[in-house]
Amino acid sequence: MSAAICIRGARVIDPASGEDSVRDLFIRDGLIAGAPETPPDGAVTLEGAGLVASPGFIDLHAHLREPGFEDKESIETGTAAAAAGGFTTVCAMPNTSPAIDSAAVVEFIARRAREAGPVRVLAFGAVSKGRAGLELTDMEELARAGVVGFTDDGSPVATGRLMQAALLYAGELGLPVMDHCEDHSITAGLGINEGPTASRLGLAGYPSAGEESIIARDIALLSLVGGRFHAAHVSTAGGVEMIRAAKRRGLAVTAEVTPHHLTMTDEWALGAGAATAGVAAPLTAAAYDARAKVSPPLRSAADRDALAEGLRDGTLDAVATDHAPHTFGDKAVPFDEAAVGLSGLETAFGSLMSLVRVGALDLPALIARLTVGPASVLGERFAGLASLAVGSPADVVLFDPDERWEVDASRFASKGKNTPLDGLTLQGRVKATIAGGEIAFGGPAR
Ligand code: DOR
C-alpha cells in the first residue's frame, strides 16, 4: 500500500474543474483525497511553496521500443524517462518487433509496465498485421486485450482502402485510428523540410503536401464512413487549417502536436546557434545536425507559429512527445541516412514553458493540452486520469515553472540521448511525479 502524501501549499491547477488556487493536496490509497482531520501516520510531505501541482501529464505518443529494440529503449527506461518528464501515462506505439498486432504482445507490454513501476502504459495496436500495410489486424482481439486505439505509426496507414476499413472497424469498437500522415510516394528518402534550409544544405526537401495529402485523405474517409480519426504529430500550417475546418463540420477528428514542432524549425539542422546567425553566415561543422532529424520534419517558423495558434484555440487537442529514442550509432551517420526522431519525454515540459513565456497560451491552457486534451482523445473512461477531483487516481505532477536548468542528455533516464537540446538551457522543471499514489520521480529526498 502506498503511503499517504501531502503536497503542501502548491498552486493547484486542475483544468478538468477549472481550479487555480493555492492549497494543500492530499493523496491516500492511490487516490486524490479530501483534507484529513488529522495527518495520517507515515504521511510523506512534499513542500509545494512556489511550485505548481497539476494532474500528471498524459502522452498519447511515445516509442518505448520494447519488444525488439531494447538497445534504443525499454519499458523500464522509457517509463523512468516519462516520470522524470512529469508524465504519469504514456501510450506506446506499435513499431516494435514483433509489432503490437496480437493480444500476446499487448499482454507482454502490460506485464513489463507493471514490473517497471507506477507509470501507466497504454498500448496502441497496429492497424495492419506486422504494420505491413496489407491486411487489418484482428482489432477486436486487440481491443479485448486493452489497446486504446490503432495506428501503424512510424508509417502511415498504407492505403485509403485500409484506412477506410480501419475507421469502420475501430469505430465499431469505439476506438480512434491514429494516423502518421505521410505519403511515402512523395517523401521517401526525404529527411528535412522543403525550403531555404534544405536548399542551403543541398538536401532534397519533404514538402508540406507530403503530409497534408494524407490528412485530406483521412478526413474525406472519415466523412464517408465515420469512426474517429486522430492525426499524429501535425507539423504544417495547412494541416492545422484542414483539421480546424473538419472540426467545424462536426467530424470526429482530433489531433496532436509535438513539443519540437512547436518550438524548433528546420534551421535547427544547421546546428546549435546557426539559426540566429543569419542566412549569410557560412555553414559550420555543426551543420547537418541529425539530432534535429524527425518525421515529420521540423518545419518553417510560419508553420511553428500556426501550430501554437492551433494548440491555443483547441484545434490541436493535445501535446504528444513522439519520444523516439535512438542509439548513438543510429544518428552518427550522414544526415540522409540517420534515423528519425528525438528523445523527448524529459525535455517536453521545459520546452513547452517557452510558449507560456512568450504568451502563445497561458499555463492552465498548456496543462489542459497535456492532461484533459489527451484524455479526451482516449475517451471518457480515461477522464479520471486528468482530474484532481477527490476519488480520482492520484496521478500528479509538481513542477517549478521558473527554474532554469541545463539539459544534459548523458543523464537522461531514457537510453535515447538523441536531442538537439543537449547543452541548452530550459526554463520550467519537473520536481516530483506521483503515479497511482506512488512517487515515481523526485520527492522529498531531492
Ligand atoms: O521521428 C519519428 N520517429 N517519427 C516517427 O514517426 C517514428 C519515430 C520512430 O519510431 O523513431
Tab-separated table of C-alpha atoms and ligand atoms in Angstrom:
chain	number	residue	atom	x	y	z
A	1	MET	CA	0.000	0.000	0.000
A	2	SER	CA	1.439	3.394	-0.948
A	3	ALA	CA	1.990	5.977	1.791
A	4	ALA	CA	-0.282	8.957	2.227
A	5	ILE	CA	1.186	12.083	0.625
A	6	CYS	CA	0.545	15.736	1.327
A	7	ILE	CA	1.686	18.376	-1.143
A	8	ARG	CA	1.775	21.491	0.958
A	9	GLY	CA	0.915	24.971	-0.285
A	10	ALA	CA	1.245	24.463	-4.049
A	11	ARG	CA	-0.598	26.378	-6.752
A	12	VAL	CA	-3.079	23.696	-7.762
A	13	ILE	CA	-4.115	23.897	-11.413
A	14	ASP	CA	-6.776	21.378	-12.407
A	15	PRO	CA	-8.083	22.111	-15.909
A	16	ALA	CA	-10.813	19.478	-15.533
A	17	SER	CA	-12.549	21.579	-12.879
A	18	GLY	CA	-11.131	24.988	-13.779
A	19	GLU	CA	-9.439	25.243	-10.385
A	20	ASP	CA	-6.398	27.502	-9.996
A	21	SER	CA	-5.728	28.112	-6.303
A	22	VAL	CA	-3.047	27.753	-3.624
A	23	ARG	CA	-3.810	24.940	-1.190
A	24	ASP	CA	-2.687	21.594	0.190
A	25	LEU	CA	-3.318	18.489	-1.922
A	26	PHE	CA	-3.804	15.105	-0.274
A	27	ILE	CA	-3.253	11.618	-1.623
A	28	ARG	CA	-4.275	8.428	0.076
A	29	ASP	CA	-4.587	4.792	-1.001
A	30	GLY	CA	-3.599	5.716	-4.529
A	31	LEU	CA	-6.372	8.272	-4.887
A	32	ILE	CA	-6.802	12.024	-4.538
A	33	ALA	CA	-8.199	12.536	-1.038
A	34	GLY	CA	-10.014	15.259	0.835
A	35	ALA	CA	-8.293	17.097	3.702
A	36	PRO	CA	-7.903	14.636	6.622
A	37	GLU	CA	-8.916	15.720	10.135
A	38	THR	CA	-5.577	14.532	11.476
A	39	PRO	CA	-2.461	13.841	9.396
A	40	PRO	CA	-2.254	10.077	8.754
A	41	ASP	CA	0.700	8.161	10.256
A	42	GLY	CA	3.708	7.925	7.967
A	43	ALA	CA	2.434	10.580	5.581
A	44	VAL	CA	5.065	11.974	3.202
A	45	THR	CA	5.074	15.735	2.852
A	46	LEU	CA	6.189	17.458	-0.334
A	47	GLU	CA	6.833	21.176	0.033
A	48	GLY	CA	4.856	22.892	-2.710
A	49	ALA	CA	5.523	26.582	-1.992
A	50	GLY	CA	6.367	28.331	-5.259
A	51	LEU	CA	5.522	25.188	-7.234
A	52	VAL	CA	2.545	24.122	-9.325
A	53	ALA	CA	0.661	20.851	-8.817
A	54	SER	CA	-1.490	19.539	-11.661
A	55	PRO	CA	-2.775	16.219	-12.940
A	56	GLY	CA	0.104	14.130	-14.285
A	57	PHE	CA	0.772	14.578	-17.979
A	58	ILE	CA	-0.615	12.073	-20.479
A	59	ASP	CA	1.489	11.313	-23.548
A	60	LEU	CA	-0.518	9.937	-26.453
A	61	HIS	CA	2.557	9.055	-28.465
A	62	ALA	CA	5.823	7.520	-27.264
A	63	HIS	CA	8.153	4.905	-28.688
A	64	LEU	CA	9.126	2.615	-25.840
A	65	ARG	CA	10.829	0.206	-28.288
A	66	GLU	CA	10.113	-2.969	-26.312
A	67	PRO	CA	9.805	-5.681	-27.515
A	68	GLY	CA	12.550	-5.813	-30.084
A	69	PHE	CA	14.636	-2.655	-29.905
A	70	GLU	CA	15.858	-2.676	-26.325
A	71	ASP	CA	19.182	-1.201	-27.457
A	72	LYS	CA	17.225	2.045	-28.024
A	73	GLU	CA	14.847	1.929	-25.014
A	74	SER	CA	12.988	-0.457	-22.735
A	75	ILE	CA	9.674	-0.104	-20.976
A	76	GLU	CA	11.638	0.335	-17.741
A	77	THR	CA	13.859	3.156	-19.024
A	78	GLY	CA	11.066	4.717	-21.079
A	79	THR	CA	8.712	4.899	-18.118
A	80	ALA	CA	11.534	6.287	-15.943
A	81	ALA	CA	12.014	8.992	-18.582
A	82	ALA	CA	8.266	9.616	-18.580
A	83	ALA	CA	8.238	10.069	-14.805
A	84	ALA	CA	11.222	12.443	-14.994
A	85	GLY	CA	9.243	14.472	-17.526
A	86	GLY	CA	6.065	14.632	-15.417
A	87	PHE	CA	4.140	12.031	-17.430
A	88	THR	CA	2.055	9.540	-15.480
A	89	THR	CA	0.501	7.874	-18.536
A	90	VAL	CA	2.275	7.052	-21.795
A	91	CYS	CA	0.830	5.457	-24.888
A	92	ALA	CA	3.231	3.005	-26.510
A	93	MET	CA	3.496	2.983	-30.291
A	94	PRO	CA	3.363	-0.368	-32.091
A	95	ASN	CA	6.513	-0.109	-34.257
A	96	THR	CA	8.157	-2.728	-32.094
A	97	SER	CA	9.381	-6.171	-33.131
A	98	PRO	CA	7.092	-8.007	-33.168
A	99	ALA	CA	4.648	-5.183	-33.805
A	100	ILE	CA	1.774	-4.739	-31.356
A	101	ASP	CA	-0.525	-6.758	-33.577
A	102	SER	CA	-1.662	-9.549	-31.255
A	103	ALA	CA	-3.097	-9.886	-27.769
A	104	ALA	CA	0.107	-11.646	-26.696
A	105	VAL	CA	2.215	-8.545	-27.351
A	106	VAL	CA	-0.333	-6.266	-25.632
A	107	GLU	CA	-0.240	-8.528	-22.580
A	108	PHE	CA	3.568	-8.646	-22.630
A	109	ILE	CA	3.734	-4.846	-22.603
A	110	ALA	CA	1.208	-4.610	-19.758
A	111	ARG	CA	3.241	-7.070	-17.700
A	112	ARG	CA	6.555	-5.308	-18.345
A	113	ALA	CA	4.943	-1.992	-17.438
A	114	ARG	CA	3.638	-3.363	-14.138
A	115	GLU	CA	7.134	-4.658	-13.343
A	116	ALA	CA	8.710	-1.327	-14.286
A	117	GLY	CA	6.781	0.853	-11.843
A	118	PRO	CA	3.725	3.000	-11.361
A	119	VAL	CA	3.670	4.952	-14.647
A	120	ARG	CA	0.708	3.756	-16.699
A	121	VAL	CA	1.494	2.356	-20.119
A	122	LEU	CA	-1.355	2.106	-22.595
A	123	ALA	CA	-0.764	0.393	-25.908
A	124	PHE	CA	-1.862	1.383	-29.384
A	125	GLY	CA	-2.407	-1.684	-31.527
A	126	ALA	CA	-1.223	-1.844	-35.109
A	127	VAL	CA	-3.732	-1.166	-37.888
A	128	SER	CA	-2.171	-3.774	-40.154
A	129	LYS	CA	-0.558	-7.133	-39.438
A	130	GLY	CA	3.155	-6.596	-38.948
A	131	ARG	CA	2.487	-2.939	-39.855
A	132	ALA	CA	2.945	-4.165	-43.411
A	133	GLY	CA	0.019	-2.161	-44.745
A	134	LEU	CA	-1.718	-5.100	-46.360
A	135	GLU	CA	-4.208	-6.746	-44.039
A	136	LEU	CA	-6.055	-5.410	-40.978
A	137	THR	CA	-5.119	-6.794	-37.581
A	138	ASP	CA	-7.747	-8.582	-35.522
A	139	MET	CA	-8.911	-5.321	-33.981
A	140	GLU	CA	-11.460	-6.986	-31.763
A	141	GLU	CA	-8.818	-9.268	-30.232
A	142	LEU	CA	-6.565	-6.259	-29.660
A	143	ALA	CA	-9.396	-4.218	-28.134
A	144	ARG	CA	-10.225	-7.061	-25.762
A	145	ALA	CA	-6.558	-7.169	-24.753
A	146	GLY	CA	-6.789	-3.477	-23.848
A	147	VAL	CA	-5.410	-1.335	-26.686
A	148	VAL	CA	-6.640	2.260	-26.616
A	149	GLY	CA	-6.548	2.845	-30.366
A	150	PHE	CA	-4.895	1.742	-33.577
A	151	THR	CA	-2.029	3.108	-35.636
A	152	ASP	CA	0.760	1.951	-37.933
A	153	ASP	CA	2.840	4.855	-36.613
A	154	GLY	CA	6.312	5.210	-37.936
A	155	SER	CA	4.448	4.562	-41.172
A	156	PRO	CA	1.131	5.886	-42.468
A	157	VAL	CA	-1.923	3.678	-42.896
A	158	ALA	CA	-0.685	2.495	-46.272
A	159	THR	CA	-3.743	2.887	-48.472
A	160	GLY	CA	-7.034	4.704	-48.453
A	161	ARG	CA	-8.853	1.366	-48.640
A	162	LEU	CA	-7.115	0.141	-45.480
A	163	MET	CA	-7.837	3.426	-43.678
A	164	GLN	CA	-11.490	3.197	-44.670
A	165	ALA	CA	-11.736	-0.315	-43.213
A	166	ALA	CA	-9.772	0.679	-40.104
A	167	LEU	CA	-12.084	3.621	-39.394
A	168	LEU	CA	-15.097	1.344	-39.778
A	169	TYR	CA	-13.868	-1.477	-37.541
A	170	ALA	CA	-12.177	0.687	-34.920
A	171	GLY	CA	-15.262	2.896	-34.935
A	172	GLU	CA	-17.425	-0.118	-34.103
A	173	LEU	CA	-15.107	-0.753	-31.157
A	174	GLY	CA	-15.302	2.891	-30.083
A	175	LEU	CA	-11.568	3.423	-30.602
A	176	PRO	CA	-9.652	6.046	-32.610
A	177	VAL	CA	-7.392	5.435	-35.583
A	178	MET	CA	-4.234	7.496	-35.200
A	179	ASP	CA	-2.504	8.124	-38.495
A	180	HIS	CA	1.076	9.132	-39.174
A	181	CYS	CA	0.056	11.217	-42.159
A	182	GLU	CA	2.731	10.844	-44.795
A	183	ASP	CA	2.575	9.931	-48.465
A	184	HIS	CA	5.671	7.811	-48.938
A	185	SER	CA	5.415	8.117	-52.710
A	186	ILE	CA	6.214	11.815	-52.195
A	187	THR	CA	8.510	11.694	-49.161
A	188	ALA	CA	10.604	8.513	-49.459
A	189	GLY	CA	14.196	9.312	-48.547
A	190	LEU	CA	13.465	12.920	-47.595
A	191	GLY	CA	14.519	13.925	-44.070
A	192	ILE	CA	14.273	17.707	-43.996
A	193	ASN	CA	11.528	20.224	-44.685
A	194	GLU	CA	11.399	21.609	-48.216
A	195	GLY	CA	12.593	25.201	-48.009
A	196	PRO	CA	15.623	27.503	-47.843
A	197	THR	CA	17.435	25.429	-45.195
A	198	ALA	CA	17.183	22.259	-47.283
A	199	SER	CA	18.460	24.185	-50.313
A	200	ARG	CA	21.307	25.636	-48.315
A	201	LEU	CA	22.332	22.172	-47.170
A	202	GLY	CA	21.935	20.751	-50.663
A	203	LEU	CA	19.332	18.278	-49.441
A	204	ALA	CA	16.076	17.421	-51.196
A	205	GLY	CA	13.121	18.641	-49.120
A	206	TYR	CA	9.983	16.934	-47.754
A	207	PRO	CA	7.100	19.210	-48.776
A	208	SER	CA	4.117	20.003	-46.554
A	209	ALA	CA	1.961	18.343	-49.215
A	210	GLY	CA	3.587	15.011	-48.362
A	211	GLU	CA	1.782	15.234	-45.037
A	212	GLU	CA	-1.305	17.250	-45.935
A	213	SER	CA	-2.390	14.968	-48.774
A	214	ILE	CA	-2.883	12.134	-46.267
A	215	ILE	CA	-4.618	14.362	-43.710
A	216	ALA	CA	-7.012	15.314	-46.528
A	217	ARG	CA	-7.499	11.657	-47.492
A	218	ASP	CA	-8.242	10.652	-43.920
A	219	ILE	CA	-10.707	13.486	-43.355
A	220	ALA	CA	-12.506	12.552	-46.587
A	221	LEU	CA	-12.720	8.923	-45.485
A	222	LEU	CA	-13.903	9.935	-42.031
A	223	SER	CA	-16.776	11.878	-43.531
A	224	LEU	CA	-17.559	8.853	-45.723
A	225	VAL	CA	-17.553	6.033	-43.182
A	226	GLY	CA	-17.494	7.629	-39.698
A	227	GLY	CA	-15.362	6.385	-36.840
A	228	ARG	CA	-12.697	8.535	-35.186
A	229	PHE	CA	-9.541	9.878	-36.839
A	230	HIS	CA	-6.635	11.184	-34.763
A	231	ALA	CA	-3.883	12.996	-36.666
A	232	ALA	CA	-0.471	12.271	-35.156
A	233	HIS	CA	2.276	14.915	-34.880
A	234	VAL	CA	0.720	17.563	-37.138
A	235	SER	CA	3.539	19.773	-38.404
A	236	THR	CA	2.185	22.136	-41.052
A	237	ALA	CA	0.030	25.259	-41.097
A	238	GLY	CA	-2.070	23.684	-43.846
A	239	GLY	CA	-2.668	20.590	-41.716
A	240	VAL	CA	-3.900	22.727	-38.817
A	241	GLU	CA	-6.282	24.537	-41.159
A	242	MET	CA	-7.719	21.283	-42.539
A	243	ILE	CA	-8.324	19.918	-39.059
A	244	ARG	CA	-9.901	23.194	-37.953
A	245	ALA	CA	-12.277	23.055	-40.916
A	246	ALA	CA	-13.102	19.378	-40.308
A	247	LYS	CA	-13.906	20.090	-36.658
A	248	ARG	CA	-16.167	22.944	-37.726
A	249	ARG	CA	-18.034	20.430	-39.879
A	250	GLY	CA	-18.569	18.342	-36.755
A	251	LEU	CA	-16.340	15.451	-37.838
A	252	ALA	CA	-14.836	13.211	-35.146
A	253	VAL	CA	-11.266	14.317	-35.742
A	254	THR	CA	-8.661	15.005	-33.063
A	255	ALA	CA	-5.016	15.954	-33.384
A	256	GLU	CA	-1.745	16.214	-31.528
A	257	VAL	CA	1.413	18.295	-31.916
A	258	THR	CA	4.881	17.670	-30.535
A	259	PRO	CA	6.963	19.988	-28.345
A	260	HIS	CA	9.668	20.001	-31.026
A	261	HIS	CA	7.371	21.107	-33.839
A	262	LEU	CA	6.056	23.839	-31.515
A	263	THR	CA	9.472	25.176	-30.551
A	264	MET	CA	12.002	24.350	-33.301
A	265	THR	CA	12.302	24.942	-37.026
A	266	ASP	CA	14.130	23.277	-39.898
A	267	GLU	CA	17.005	25.709	-39.249
A	268	TRP	CA	17.964	23.519	-36.303
A	269	ALA	CA	19.548	21.194	-38.869
A	270	LEU	CA	22.150	23.934	-39.351
A	271	GLY	CA	23.416	23.183	-35.840
A	272	ALA	CA	23.036	24.893	-32.487
A	273	GLY	CA	23.166	28.669	-32.754
A	274	ALA	CA	23.196	28.705	-36.554
A	275	ALA	CA	19.523	29.631	-36.785
A	276	THR	CA	20.256	33.018	-35.264
A	277	ALA	CA	23.469	33.611	-37.230
A	278	GLY	CA	21.596	34.662	-40.377
A	279	VAL	CA	21.443	33.098	-43.823
A	280	ALA	CA	24.655	34.722	-44.988
A	281	ALA	CA	26.730	33.073	-42.251
A	282	PRO	CA	28.874	30.211	-43.511
A	283	LEU	CA	27.876	26.688	-42.593
A	284	THR	CA	29.778	25.345	-39.613
A	285	ALA	CA	30.863	21.862	-38.641
A	286	ALA	CA	27.664	21.676	-36.580
A	287	ALA	CA	25.519	21.678	-39.745
A	288	TYR	CA	23.645	18.558	-40.864
A	289	ASP	CA	22.711	18.015	-37.221
A	290	ALA	CA	20.950	14.641	-37.398
A	291	ARG	CA	19.632	15.139	-33.873
A	292	ALA	CA	17.198	17.594	-35.478
A	293	LYS	CA	16.000	14.977	-37.968
A	294	VAL	CA	12.477	13.862	-37.108
A	295	SER	CA	9.455	12.608	-39.002
A	296	PRO	CA	7.546	14.669	-39.999
A	297	PRO	CA	10.435	17.124	-40.315
A	298	LEU	CA	10.810	20.334	-38.366
A	299	ARG	CA	9.114	22.965	-40.499
A	300	SER	CA	9.239	26.747	-41.060
A	301	ALA	CA	8.693	29.459	-38.473
A	302	ALA	CA	5.275	30.142	-40.039
A	303	ASP	CA	4.273	26.506	-39.552
A	304	ARG	CA	5.569	26.537	-35.981
A	305	ASP	CA	3.514	29.629	-35.179
A	306	ALA	CA	0.376	28.167	-36.795
A	307	LEU	CA	0.804	25.054	-34.648
A	308	ALA	CA	0.997	27.190	-31.499
A	309	GLU	CA	-2.176	29.007	-32.533
A	310	GLY	CA	-3.856	25.663	-33.260
A	311	LEU	CA	-2.891	24.452	-29.808
A	312	ARG	CA	-4.201	27.624	-28.221
A	313	ASP	CA	-7.576	27.573	-29.958
A	314	GLY	CA	-8.071	23.835	-29.366
A	315	THR	CA	-7.808	22.713	-32.991
A	316	LEU	CA	-4.914	20.615	-31.738
A	317	ASP	CA	-6.272	18.748	-28.736
A	318	ALA	CA	-3.050	17.535	-27.192
A	319	VAL	CA	0.674	17.859	-26.973
A	320	ALA	CA	2.279	14.448	-27.537
A	321	THR	CA	6.019	13.890	-27.379
A	322	ASP	CA	6.638	11.360	-30.176
A	323	HIS	CA	9.508	10.352	-27.868
A	324	ALA	CA	11.767	8.487	-30.302
A	325	PRO	CA	14.938	7.226	-28.613
A	326	HIS	CA	17.747	6.006	-30.844
A	327	THR	CA	21.274	4.759	-30.236
A	328	PHE	CA	24.318	6.955	-30.809
A	329	GLY	CA	25.145	4.901	-33.895
A	330	ASP	CA	21.668	5.385	-35.378
A	331	LYS	CA	22.403	9.109	-35.597
A	332	ALA	CA	26.203	9.197	-36.091
A	333	VAL	CA	25.897	8.793	-39.851
A	334	PRO	CA	25.318	11.223	-42.751
A	335	PHE	CA	22.093	13.235	-42.351
A	336	ASP	CA	20.300	11.391	-45.154
A	337	GLU	CA	20.982	8.019	-43.545
A	338	ALA	CA	20.260	8.932	-39.914
A	339	ALA	CA	17.272	7.537	-38.019
A	340	VAL	CA	14.349	9.918	-37.471
A	341	GLY	CA	13.275	11.048	-34.041
A	342	LEU	CA	14.356	12.725	-30.853
A	343	SER	CA	14.292	11.667	-27.227
A	344	GLY	CA	11.592	13.970	-25.927
A	345	LEU	CA	9.989	12.875	-22.672
A	346	GLU	CA	12.450	14.596	-20.363
A	347	THR	CA	12.573	17.951	-22.140
A	348	ALA	CA	8.924	18.286	-23.185
A	349	PHE	CA	7.741	20.366	-20.262
A	350	GLY	CA	10.768	22.689	-20.163
A	351	SER	CA	10.443	23.274	-23.910
A	352	LEU	CA	6.713	23.932	-23.744
A	353	MET	CA	7.065	26.516	-20.975
A	354	SER	CA	8.695	28.805	-23.570
A	355	LEU	CA	5.241	29.052	-25.214
A	356	VAL	CA	3.763	30.320	-21.962
A	357	ARG	CA	6.556	32.857	-21.514
A	358	VAL	CA	6.024	34.346	-24.988
A	359	GLY	CA	2.260	34.484	-24.386
A	360	ALA	CA	1.265	31.890	-27.006
A	361	LEU	CA	-1.004	30.289	-24.394
A	362	ASP	CA	-1.404	30.516	-20.640
A	363	LEU	CA	-0.235	27.958	-18.125
A	364	PRO	CA	-3.673	26.410	-17.388
A	365	ALA	CA	-4.230	26.004	-21.139
A	366	LEU	CA	-0.852	24.333	-21.583
A	367	ILE	CA	-1.622	21.953	-18.724
A	368	ALA	CA	-5.012	21.242	-20.285
A	369	ARG	CA	-3.324	20.177	-23.541
A	370	LEU	CA	-1.116	17.796	-21.524
A	371	THR	CA	-3.971	16.338	-19.455
A	372	VAL	CA	-7.658	16.706	-20.334
A	373	GLY	CA	-6.835	17.117	-24.019
A	374	PRO	CA	-5.092	13.754	-24.449
A	375	ALA	CA	-7.534	12.090	-22.033
A	376	SER	CA	-10.428	13.190	-24.239
A	377	VAL	CA	-8.732	11.613	-27.267
A	378	LEU	CA	-8.528	8.346	-25.319
A	379	GLY	CA	-12.195	8.586	-24.365
A	380	GLU	CA	-14.485	9.173	-21.438
A	381	ARG	CA	-13.239	6.171	-19.443
A	382	PHE	CA	-9.861	7.893	-19.035
A	383	ALA	CA	-11.216	11.218	-17.758
A	384	GLY	CA	-10.197	10.392	-14.176
A	385	LEU	CA	-6.522	10.332	-15.164
A	386	ALA	CA	-6.724	14.030	-15.935
A	387	SER	CA	-8.532	15.201	-12.806
A	388	LEU	CA	-7.654	16.191	-9.255
A	389	ALA	CA	-11.204	15.572	-8.021
A	390	VAL	CA	-11.391	13.596	-4.776
A	391	GLY	CA	-11.502	9.893	-5.652
A	392	SER	CA	-9.575	10.216	-8.919
A	393	PRO	CA	-6.411	8.150	-9.396
A	394	ALA	CA	-3.547	10.048	-7.737
A	395	ASP	CA	-1.602	10.948	-10.881
A	396	VAL	CA	0.028	14.275	-10.066
A	397	VAL	CA	2.988	16.331	-11.239
A	398	LEU	CA	4.693	19.000	-9.162
A	399	PHE	CA	6.783	21.461	-11.138
A	400	ASP	CA	8.656	24.716	-10.882
A	401	PRO	CA	7.523	26.880	-13.805
A	402	ASP	CA	10.540	29.190	-13.473
A	403	GLU	CA	13.551	27.026	-12.668
A	404	ARG	CA	16.292	27.186	-15.284
A	405	TRP	CA	18.295	24.060	-15.936
A	406	GLU	CA	20.795	22.822	-18.446
A	407	VAL	CA	19.851	19.768	-20.485
A	408	ASP	CA	22.456	17.031	-20.037
A	409	ALA	CA	21.335	14.126	-22.209
A	410	SER	CA	24.009	11.880	-20.733
A	411	ARG	CA	21.971	11.982	-17.523
A	412	PHE	CA	18.615	11.138	-19.110
A	413	ALA	CA	16.751	8.177	-17.682
A	414	SER	CA	15.986	7.345	-21.313
A	415	LYS	CA	18.526	5.288	-23.208
A	416	GLY	CA	17.985	7.760	-26.052
A	417	LYS	CA	20.406	10.672	-25.697
A	418	ASN	CA	19.415	11.997	-29.126
A	419	THR	CA	18.251	15.561	-28.711
A	420	PRO	CA	19.392	18.845	-30.242
A	421	LEU	CA	18.563	20.425	-26.874
A	422	ASP	CA	21.605	18.812	-25.250
A	423	GLY	CA	23.634	21.502	-23.502
A	424	LEU	CA	20.934	24.160	-23.890
A	425	THR	CA	19.061	25.815	-21.030
A	426	LEU	CA	15.348	25.288	-20.481
A	427	GLN	CA	13.138	27.123	-18.015
A	428	GLY	CA	10.483	25.065	-16.227
A	429	ARG	CA	11.353	21.872	-14.397
A	430	VAL	CA	9.511	18.849	-13.064
A	431	LYS	CA	10.239	18.347	-9.345
A	432	ALA	CA	8.130	15.296	-8.497
A	433	THR	CA	5.822	12.881	-10.270
A	434	ILE	CA	3.260	10.734	-8.485
A	435	ALA	CA	1.547	7.935	-10.402
A	436	GLY	CA	-1.246	5.919	-8.819
A	437	GLY	CA	-0.312	7.392	-5.439
A	438	GLU	CA	3.339	6.329	-5.681
A	439	ILE	CA	6.253	8.699	-6.064
A	440	ALA	CA	7.674	7.788	-9.466
A	441	PHE	CA	10.175	10.651	-9.688
A	442	GLY	CA	11.677	13.210	-7.325
A	443	GLY	CA	10.138	13.838	-3.977
A	444	PRO	CA	11.389	14.792	-0.548
A	445	ALA	CA	14.867	13.328	-0.923
A	446	ARG	CA	15.796	15.575	-3.839
B	1	DOR	O1	10.542	10.984	-35.688
B	1	DOR	C1	9.927	9.923	-35.656
B	1	DOR	N1	10.449	8.824	-35.065
B	1	DOR	N2	8.747	9.851	-36.260
B	1	DOR	C2	8.113	8.683	-36.410
B	1	DOR	O2	7.049	8.684	-36.963
B	1	DOR	C3	8.726	7.423	-35.947
B	1	DOR	C4	9.667	7.666	-34.856
B	1	DOR	C5	10.500	6.458	-34.532
B	1	DOR	O3	9.962	5.376	-34.376
B	1	DOR	O4	11.732	6.617	-34.393
